[in-house]
Amino acid sequence: VYAFIDDIIIASKNIEKYLKYIETVLDILNKVHVYISIEKSFIAYLSVRLLSYIVNSEGVAKIDDKIVIFKKLKFPNTFKTLE
């Protein structure tokens, strides 16, 4: 279970553990009166892209595609090209 500022990611290699983790997390949230929006929830997805990470049964992996895009950008180096 990974917790971010406004996201909770639950991942597991099998469905039984996954369902148990969901039950545990929901029980904890219920005890402290924190409620989640079902409409914004992703449940039982094989893979989820969140922020700049991919979460799947293999774990959490960083996606560097945004960094690659910025590295490919050509910035003007003279006033003439800036115009």
PDB file of N, CA and C in Angstrom:
ATOM      1  N   VAL A   1       0.860  -1.165   0.000  1.00  0.00           N
ATOM      2  CA  VAL A   1       0.000   0.000   0.000  1.00  0.00           C
ATOM      3  C   VAL A   1       0.901   1.221   0.000  1.00  0.00           C
ATOM      4  N   TYR A   2       0.668   2.123  -0.963  1.00  0.00           N
ATOM      5  CA  TYR A   2       1.438   3.351  -1.078  1.00  0.00           C
ATOM      6  C   TYR A   2       0.481   4.524  -0.853  1.00  0.00           C
ATOM      7  N   ALA A   3       0.833   5.443   0.015  1.00  0.00           N
ATOM      8  CA  ALA A   3      -0.026   6.592   0.288  1.00  0.00           C
ATOM      9  C   ALA A   3       0.675   7.872  -0.148  1.00  0.00           C
ATOM     10  N   PHE A   4      -0.028   8.694  -0.906  1.00  0.00           N
ATOM     11  CA  PHE A   4       0.457   9.992  -1.338  1.00  0.00           C
ATOM     12  C   PHE A   4      -0.439  11.050  -0.706  1.00  0.00           C
ATOM     13  N   ILE A   5      -0.254  12.291  -1.051  1.00  0.00           N
ATOM     14  CA  ILE A   5      -1.026  13.374  -0.454  1.00  0.00           C
ATOM     15  C   ILE A   5      -2.523  13.128  -0.580  1.00  0.00           C
ATOM     16  N   ASP A   6      -2.983  12.792  -1.776  1.00  0.00           N
ATOM     17  CA  ASP A   6      -4.414  12.566  -1.963  1.00  0.00           C
ATOM     18  C   ASP A   6      -4.702  11.292  -2.742  1.00  0.00           C
ATOM     19  N   ASP A   7      -3.773  10.368  -2.708  1.00  0.00           N
ATOM     20  CA  ASP A   7      -3.945   9.093  -3.412  1.00  0.00           C
ATOM     21  C   ASP A   7      -3.504   7.947  -2.516  1.00  0.00           C
ATOM     22  N   ILE A   8      -4.196   6.836  -2.648  1.00  0.00           N
ATOM     23  CA  ILE A   8      -3.788   5.597  -1.999  1.00  0.00           C
ATOM     24  C   ILE A   8      -3.696   4.547  -3.088  1.00  0.00           C
ATOM     25  N   ILE A   9      -2.548   3.933  -3.207  1.00  0.00           N
ATOM     26  CA  ILE A   9      -2.347   2.903  -4.222  1.00  0.00           C
ATOM     27  C   ILE A   9      -2.206   1.565  -3.511  1.00  0.00           C
ATOM     28  N   ILE A  10      -3.032   0.624  -3.915  1.00  0.00           N
ATOM     29  CA  ILE A  10      -2.982  -0.723  -3.352  1.00  0.00           C
ATOM     30  C   ILE A  10      -2.641  -1.665  -4.489  1.00  0.00           C
ATOM     31  N   ALA A  11      -1.543  -2.383  -4.337  1.00  0.00           N
ATOM     32  CA  ALA A  11      -1.113  -3.308  -5.384  1.00  0.00           C
ATOM     33  C   ALA A  11      -0.746  -4.643  -4.751  1.00  0.00           C
ATOM     34  N   SER A  12      -0.970  -5.694  -5.492  1.00  0.00           N
ATOM     35  CA  SER A  12      -0.631  -7.024  -5.013  1.00  0.00           C
ATOM     36  C   SER A  12      -0.425  -7.948  -6.202  1.00  0.00           C
ATOM     37  N   LYS A  13       0.302  -9.016  -5.957  1.00  0.00           N
ATOM     38  CA  LYS A  13       0.555  -9.988  -7.029  1.00  0.00           C
ATOM     39  C   LYS A  13      -0.605 -10.957  -7.223  1.00  0.00           C
ATOM     40  N   ASN A  14      -1.542 -11.032  -6.245  1.00  0.00           N
ATOM     41  CA  ASN A  14      -2.699 -11.903  -6.448  1.00  0.00           C
ATOM     42  C   ASN A  14      -3.959 -11.242  -5.897  1.00  0.00           C
ATOM     43  N   ILE A  15      -5.090 -11.682  -6.401  1.00  0.00           N
ATOM     44  CA  ILE A  15      -6.365 -11.037  -6.111  1.00  0.00           C
ATOM     45  C   ILE A  15      -6.788 -11.201  -4.645  1.00  0.00           C
ATOM     46  N   GLU A  16      -6.442 -12.333  -4.026  1.00  0.00           N
ATOM     47  CA  GLU A  16      -6.828 -12.553  -2.633  1.00  0.00           C
ATOM     48  C   GLU A  16      -6.164 -11.532  -1.715  1.00  0.00           C
ATOM     49  N   LYS A  17      -4.861 -11.343  -1.873  1.00  0.00           N
ATOM     50  CA  LYS A  17      -4.157 -10.344  -1.064  1.00  0.00           C
ATOM     51  C   LYS A  17      -4.658  -8.943  -1.384  1.00  0.00           C
ATOM     52  N   TYR A  18      -4.914  -8.692  -2.650  1.00  0.00           N
ATOM     53  CA  TYR A  18      -5.397  -7.380  -3.083  1.00  0.00           C
ATOM     54  C   TYR A  18      -6.714  -7.034  -2.384  1.00  0.00           C
ATOM     55  N   LEU A  19      -7.650  -7.964  -2.384  1.00  0.00           N
ATOM     56  CA  LEU A  19      -8.940  -7.731  -1.741  1.00  0.00           C
ATOM     57  C   LEU A  19      -8.790  -7.557  -0.233  1.00  0.00           C
ATOM     58  N   LYS A  20      -7.872  -8.295   0.369  1.00  0.00           N
ATOM     59  CA  LYS A  20      -7.623  -8.161   1.801  1.00  0.00           C
ATOM     60  C   LYS A  20      -7.037  -6.782   2.106  1.00  0.00           C
ATOM     61  N   TYR A  21      -6.101  -6.309   1.270  1.00  0.00           N
ATOM     62  CA  TYR A  21      -5.531  -4.969   1.448  1.00  0.00           C
ATOM     63  C   TYR A  21      -6.607  -3.901   1.329  1.00  0.00           C
ATOM     64  N   ILE A  22      -7.482  -4.045   0.351  1.00  0.00           N
ATOM     65  CA  ILE A  22      -8.570  -3.069   0.181  1.00  0.00           C
ATOM     66  C   ILE A  22      -9.448  -3.047   1.427  1.00  0.00           C
ATOM     67  N   GLU A  23      -9.813  -4.204   1.907  1.00  0.00           N
ATOM     68  CA  GLU A  23     -10.649  -4.292   3.104  1.00  0.00           C
ATOM     69  C   GLU A  23      -9.958  -3.635   4.303  1.00  0.00           C
ATOM     70  N   THR A  24      -8.682  -3.905   4.485  1.00  0.00           N
ATOM     71  CA  THR A  24      -7.924  -3.333   5.596  1.00  0.00           C
ATOM     72  C   THR A  24      -7.855  -1.816   5.500  1.00  0.00           C
ATOM     73  N   VAL A  25      -7.537  -1.300   4.314  1.00  0.00           N
ATOM     74  CA  VAL A  25      -7.430   0.144   4.118  1.00  0.00           C
ATOM     75  C   VAL A  25      -8.787   0.816   4.333  1.00  0.00           C
ATOM     76  N   LEU A  26      -9.841   0.246   3.784  1.00  0.00           N
ATOM     77  CA  LEU A  26     -11.178   0.829   3.973  1.00  0.00           C
ATOM     78  C   LEU A  26     -11.597   0.808   5.436  1.00  0.00           C
ATOM     79  N   ASP A  27     -11.247  -0.247   6.158  1.00  0.00           N
ATOM     80  CA  ASP A  27     -11.549  -0.309   7.599  1.00  0.00           C
ATOM     81  C   ASP A  27     -10.819   0.803   8.354  1.00  0.00           C
ATOM     82  N   ILE A  28      -9.551   1.005   8.039  1.00  0.00           N
ATOM     83  CA  ILE A  28      -8.772   2.055   8.698  1.00  0.00           C
ATOM     84  C   ILE A  28      -9.356   3.426   8.386  1.00  0.00           C
ATOM     85  N   LEU A  29      -9.659   3.672   7.113  1.00  0.00           N
ATOM     86  CA  LEU A  29     -10.231   4.960   6.735  1.00  0.00           C
ATOM     87  C   LEU A  29     -11.573   5.197   7.421  1.00  0.00           C
ATOM     88  N   ASN A  30     -12.372   4.160   7.513  1.00  0.00           N
ATOM     89  CA  ASN A  30     -13.671   4.270   8.170  1.00  0.00           C
ATOM     90  C   ASN A  30     -13.522   4.616   9.654  1.00  0.00           C
ATOM     91  N   LYS A  31     -12.545   4.015  10.321  1.00  0.00           N
ATOM     92  CA  LYS A  31     -12.327   4.270  11.747  1.00  0.00           C
ATOM     93  C   LYS A  31     -11.942   5.719  12.022  1.00  0.00           C
ATOM     94  N   VAL A  32     -11.254   6.343  11.073  1.00  0.00           N
ATOM     95  CA  VAL A  32     -10.832   7.745  11.280  1.00  0.00           C
ATOM     96  C   VAL A  32     -11.735   8.719  10.525  1.00  0.00           C
ATOM     97  N   HIS A  33     -12.855   8.205  10.042  1.00  0.00           N
ATOM     98  CA  HIS A  33     -13.878   9.019   9.369  1.00  0.00           C
ATOM     99  C   HIS A  33     -13.346   9.721   8.110  1.00  0.00           C
ATOM    100  N   VAL A  34     -12.556   8.987   7.346  1.00  0.00           N
ATOM    101  CA  VAL A  34     -12.090   9.481   6.047  1.00  0.00           C
ATOM    102  C   VAL A  34     -12.816   8.674   4.982  1.00  0.00           C
ATOM    103  N   TYR A  35     -13.428   9.380   4.046  1.00  0.00           N
ATOM    104  CA  TYR A  35     -14.221   8.716   3.025  1.00  0.00           C
ATOM    105  C   TYR A  35     -13.620   8.978   1.661  1.00  0.00           C
ATOM    106  N   ILE A  36     -13.747   8.001   0.769  1.00  0.00           N
ATOM    107  CA  ILE A  36     -13.189   8.132  -0.582  1.00  0.00           C
ATOM    108  C   ILE A  36     -14.321   8.265  -1.591  1.00  0.00           C
ATOM    109  N   SER A  37     -13.986   8.829  -2.723  1.00  0.00           N
ATOM    110  CA  SER A  37     -14.940   8.966  -3.813  1.00  0.00           C
ATOM    111  C   SER A  37     -14.821   7.747  -4.730  1.00  0.00           C
ATOM    112  N   ILE A  38     -15.875   6.967  -4.810  1.00  0.00           N
ATOM    113  CA  ILE A  38     -15.874   5.783  -5.665  1.00  0.00           C
ATOM    114  C   ILE A  38     -15.697   6.180  -7.129  1.00  0.00           C
ATOM    115  N   GLU A  39     -16.273   7.325  -7.515  1.00  0.00           N
ATOM    116  CA  GLU A  39     -16.182   7.775  -8.915  1.00  0.00           C
ATOM    117  C   GLU A  39     -14.743   8.040  -9.336  1.00  0.00           C
ATOM    118  N   LYS A  40     -13.889   8.389  -8.391  1.00  0.00           N
ATOM    119  CA  LYS A  40     -12.489   8.695  -8.701  1.00  0.00           C
ATOM    120  C   LYS A  40     -11.566   7.510  -8.435  1.00  0.00           C
ATOM    121  N   SER A  41     -12.144   6.371  -8.082  1.00  0.00           N
ATOM    122  CA  SER A  41     -11.342   5.209  -7.712  1.00  0.00           C
ATOM    123  C   SER A  41     -11.068   4.307  -8.912  1.00  0.00           C
ATOM    124  N   PHE A  42      -9.893   3.727  -8.908  1.00  0.00           N
ATOM    125  CA  PHE A  42      -9.523   2.695  -9.879  1.00  0.00           C
ATOM    126  C   PHE A  42      -9.414   1.405  -9.090  1.00  0.00           C
ATOM    127  N   ILE A  43     -10.302   0.465  -9.366  1.00  0.00           N
ATOM    128  CA  ILE A  43     -10.306  -0.777  -8.605  1.00  0.00           C
ATOM    129  C   ILE A  43     -10.106  -1.951  -9.556  1.00  0.00           C
ATOM    130  N   ALA A  44      -9.149  -2.801  -9.216  1.00  0.00           N
ATOM    131  CA  ALA A  44      -8.837  -4.030  -9.960  1.00  0.00           C
ATOM    132  C   ALA A  44      -8.303  -3.769 -11.369  1.00  0.00           C
ATOM    133  N   TYR A  45      -7.596  -2.683 -11.556  1.00  0.00           N
ATOM    134  CA  TYR A  45      -6.922  -2.442 -12.832  1.00  0.00           C
ATOM    135  C   TYR A  45      -5.616  -3.224 -12.839  1.00  0.00           C
ATOM    136  N   LEU A  46      -5.246  -3.762 -13.982  1.00  0.00           N
ATOM    137  CA  LEU A  46      -3.986  -4.495 -14.069  1.00  0.00           C
ATOM    138  C   LEU A  46      -2.792  -3.557 -13.996  1.00  0.00           C
ATOM    139  N   SER A  47      -2.991  -2.333 -14.487  1.00  0.00           N
ATOM    140  CA  SER A  47      -1.922  -1.348 -14.487  1.00  0.00           C
ATOM    141  C   SER A  47      -2.548   0.044 -14.397  1.00  0.00           C
ATOM    142  N   VAL A  48      -1.942   0.910 -13.585  1.00  0.00           N
ATOM    143  CA  VAL A  48      -2.439   2.274 -13.428  1.00  0.00           C
ATOM    144  C   VAL A  48      -1.270   3.233 -13.592  1.00  0.00           C
ATOM    145  N   ARG A  49      -1.487   4.272 -14.399  1.00  0.00           N
ATOM    146  CA  ARG A  49      -0.487   5.319 -14.554  1.00  0.00           C
ATOM    147  C   ARG A  49      -0.889   6.460 -13.630  1.00  0.00           C
ATOM    148  N   LEU A  50      -0.036   6.777 -12.682  1.00  0.00           N
ATOM    149  CA  LEU A  50      -0.353   7.778 -11.680  1.00  0.00           C
ATOM    150  C   LEU A  50       0.857   8.668 -11.465  1.00  0.00           C
ATOM    151  N   LEU A  51       0.616   9.980 -11.587  1.00  0.00           N
ATOM    152  CA  LEU A  51       1.700  10.945 -11.535  1.00  0.00           C
ATOM    153  C   LEU A  51       2.716  10.556 -12.602  1.00  0.00           C
ATOM    154  N   SER A  52       3.938  10.297 -12.256  1.00  0.00           N
ATOM    155  CA  SER A  52       4.893   9.852 -13.276  1.00  0.00           C
ATOM    156  C   SER A  52       5.359   8.429 -12.971  1.00  0.00           C
ATOM    157  N   TYR A  53       4.403   7.613 -12.521  1.00  0.00           N
ATOM    158  CA  TYR A  53       4.694   6.222 -12.183  1.00  0.00           C
ATOM    159  C   TYR A  53       3.683   5.289 -12.827  1.00  0.00           C
ATOM    160  N   ILE A  54       4.111   4.063 -13.048  1.00  0.00           N
ATOM    161  CA  ILE A  54       3.235   2.971 -13.464  1.00  0.00           C
ATOM    162  C   ILE A  54       3.181   2.003 -12.281  1.00  0.00           C
ATOM    163  N   VAL A  55       1.987   1.644 -11.881  1.00  0.00           N
ATOM    164  CA  VAL A  55       1.805   0.691 -10.788  1.00  0.00           C
ATOM    165  C   VAL A  55       1.117  -0.526 -11.368  1.00  0.00           C
ATOM    166  N   ASN A  56       1.716  -1.693 -11.168  1.00  0.00           N
ATOM    167  CA  ASN A  56       1.119  -2.937 -11.639  1.00  0.00           C
ATOM    168  C   ASN A  56       1.546  -4.070 -10.712  1.00  0.00           C
ATOM    169  N   SER A  57       1.271  -5.288 -11.102  1.00  0.00           N
ATOM    170  CA  SER A  57       1.595  -6.419 -10.233  1.00  0.00           C
ATOM    171  C   SER A  57       3.094  -6.603 -10.040  1.00  0.00           C
ATOM    172  N   GLU A  58       3.890  -5.984 -10.895  1.00  0.00           N
ATOM    173  CA  GLU A  58       5.341  -6.063 -10.752  1.00  0.00           C
ATOM    174  C   GLU A  58       5.858  -5.075  -9.713  1.00  0.00           C
ATOM    175  N   GLY A  59       5.056  -4.059  -9.394  1.00  0.00           N
ATOM    176  CA  GLY A  59       5.474  -3.052  -8.426  1.00  0.00           C
ATOM    177  C   GLY A  59       5.242  -1.654  -8.966  1.00  0.00           C
ATOM    178  N   VAL A  60       6.118  -0.735  -8.580  1.00  0.00           N
ATOM    179  CA  VAL A  60       6.019   0.666  -8.980  1.00  0.00           C
ATOM    180  C   VAL A  60       7.245   1.007  -9.805  1.00  0.00           C
ATOM    181  N   ALA A  61       7.017   1.632 -10.969  1.00  0.00           N
ATOM    182  CA  ALA A  61       8.134   2.005 -11.842  1.00  0.00           C
ATOM    183  C   ALA A  61       7.990   3.463 -12.266  1.00  0.00           C
ATOM    184  N   LYS A  62       9.096   4.172 -12.282  1.00  0.00           N
ATOM    185  CA  LYS A  62       9.122   5.582 -12.693  1.00  0.00           C
ATOM    186  C   LYS A  62       9.023   5.661 -14.209  1.00  0.00           C
ATOM    187  N   ILE A  63       8.233   6.614 -14.697  1.00  0.00           N
ATOM    188  CA  ILE A  63       8.118   6.861 -16.132  1.00  0.00           C
ATOM    189  C   ILE A  63       8.943   8.104 -16.436  1.00  0.00           C
ATOM    190  N   ASP A  64       9.890   7.967 -17.317  1.00  0.00           N
ATOM    191  CA  ASP A  64      10.765   9.087 -17.645  1.00  0.00           C
ATOM    192  C   ASP A  64      10.363   9.804 -18.922  1.00  0.00           C
ATOM    193  N   ASP A  65       9.173   9.522 -19.463  1.00  0.00           N
ATOM    194  CA  ASP A  65       8.800  10.104 -20.754  1.00  0.00           C
ATOM    195  C   ASP A  65       8.715  11.627 -20.711  1.00  0.00           C
ATOM    196  N   LYS A  66       8.312  12.205 -19.581  1.00  0.00           N
ATOM    197  CA  LYS A  66       8.246  13.661 -19.493  1.00  0.00           C
ATOM    198  C   LYS A  66       9.638  14.270 -19.516  1.00  0.00           C
ATOM    199  N   ILE A  67      10.577  13.613 -18.882  1.00  0.00           N
ATOM    200  CA  ILE A  67      11.956  14.097 -18.888  1.00  0.00           C
ATOM    201  C   ILE A  67      12.527  14.023 -20.297  1.00  0.00           C
ATOM    202  N   VAL A  68      12.226  12.944 -21.005  1.00  0.00           N
ATOM    203  CA  VAL A  68      12.718  12.772 -22.378  1.00  0.00           C
ATOM    204  C   VAL A  68      12.180  13.874 -23.286  1.00  0.00           C
ATOM    205  N   ILE A  69      10.916  14.222 -23.126  1.00  0.00           N
ATOM    206  CA  ILE A  69      10.301  15.276 -23.937  1.00  0.00           C
ATOM    207  C   ILE A  69      11.050  16.592 -23.739  1.00  0.00           C
ATOM    208  N   PHE A  70      11.341  16.939 -22.484  1.00  0.00           N
ATOM    209  CA  PHE A  70      12.053  18.190 -22.217  1.00  0.00           C
ATOM    210  C   PHE A  70      13.483  18.155 -22.743  1.00  0.00           C
ATOM    211  N   LYS A  71      14.109  16.996 -22.700  1.00  0.00           N
ATOM    212  CA  LYS A  71      15.474  16.889 -23.215  1.00  0.00           C
ATOM    213  C   LYS A  71      15.512  17.071 -24.724  1.00  0.00           C
ATOM    214  N   LYS A  72      14.426  16.734 -25.414  1.00  0.00           N
ATOM    215  CA  LYS A  72      14.371  16.852 -26.872  1.00  0.00           C
ATOM    216  C   LYS A  72      14.030  18.262 -27.343  1.00  0.00           C
ATOM    217  N   LEU A  73      13.541  19.105 -26.442  1.00  0.00           N
ATOM    218  CA  LEU A  73      13.163  20.463 -26.832  1.00  0.00           C
ATOM    219  C   LEU A  73      14.383  21.263 -27.275  1.00  0.00           C
ATOM    220  N   LYS A  74      14.188  22.058 -28.323  1.00  0.00           N
ATOM    221  CA  LYS A  74      15.243  22.946 -28.811  1.00  0.00           C
ATOM    222  C   LYS A  74      14.886  24.360 -28.371  1.00  0.00           C
ATOM    223  N   PHE A  75      15.714  24.946 -27.566  1.00  0.00           N
ATOM    224  CA  PHE A  75      15.485  26.298 -27.087  1.00  0.00           C
ATOM    225  C   PHE A  75      16.271  27.285 -27.948  1.00  0.00           C
ATOM    226  N   PRO A  76      15.701  28.464 -28.196  1.00  0.00           N
ATOM    227  CA  PRO A  76      16.404  29.454 -28.995  1.00  0.00           C
ATOM    228  C   PRO A  76      17.680  29.915 -28.271  1.00  0.00           C
ATOM    229  N   ASN A  77      18.743  30.052 -29.058  1.00  0.00           N
ATOM    230  CA  ASN A  77      20.002  30.456 -28.445  1.00  0.00           C
ATOM    231  C   ASN A  77      20.472  31.842 -28.938  1.00  0.00           C
ATOM    232  N   THR A  78      19.687  32.467 -29.820  1.00  0.00           N
ATOM    233  CA  THR A  78      19.997  33.824 -30.252  1.00  0.00           C
ATOM    234  C   THR A  78      18.705  34.627 -30.267  1.00  0.00           C
ATOM    235  N   PHE A  79      18.849  35.970 -30.298  1.00  0.00           N
ATOM    236  CA  PHE A  79      17.664  36.811 -30.373  1.00  0.00           C
ATOM    237  C   PHE A  79      16.918  36.614 -31.677  1.00  0.00           C
ATOM    238  N   LYS A  80      17.653  36.332 -32.739  1.00  0.00           N
ATOM    239  CA  LYS A  80      17.043  36.139 -34.064  1.00  0.00           C
ATOM    240  C   LYS A  80      16.101  34.913 -34.042  1.00  0.00           C
ATOM    241  N   THR A  81      16.548  33.800 -33.482  1.00  0.00           N
ATOM    242  CA  THR A  81      15.706  32.601 -33.430  1.00  0.00           C
ATOM    243  C   THR A  81      14.582  32.743 -32.415  1.00  0.00           C
ATOM    244  N   LEU A  82      14.776  33.617 -31.439  1.00  0.00           N
ATOM    245  CA  LEU A  82      13.723  33.857 -30.444  1.00  0.00           C
ATOM    246  C   LEU A  82      12.517  34.551 -31.051  1.00  0.00           C
ATOM    247  N   GLU A  83      12.754  35.407 -32.051  1.00  0.00           N
ATOM    248  CA  GLU A  83      11.653  36.114 -32.712  1.00  0.00           C
ATOM    249  C   GLU A  83      10.842  35.131 -33.517  1.00  0.00           C
TER     250      GLU A  83
END
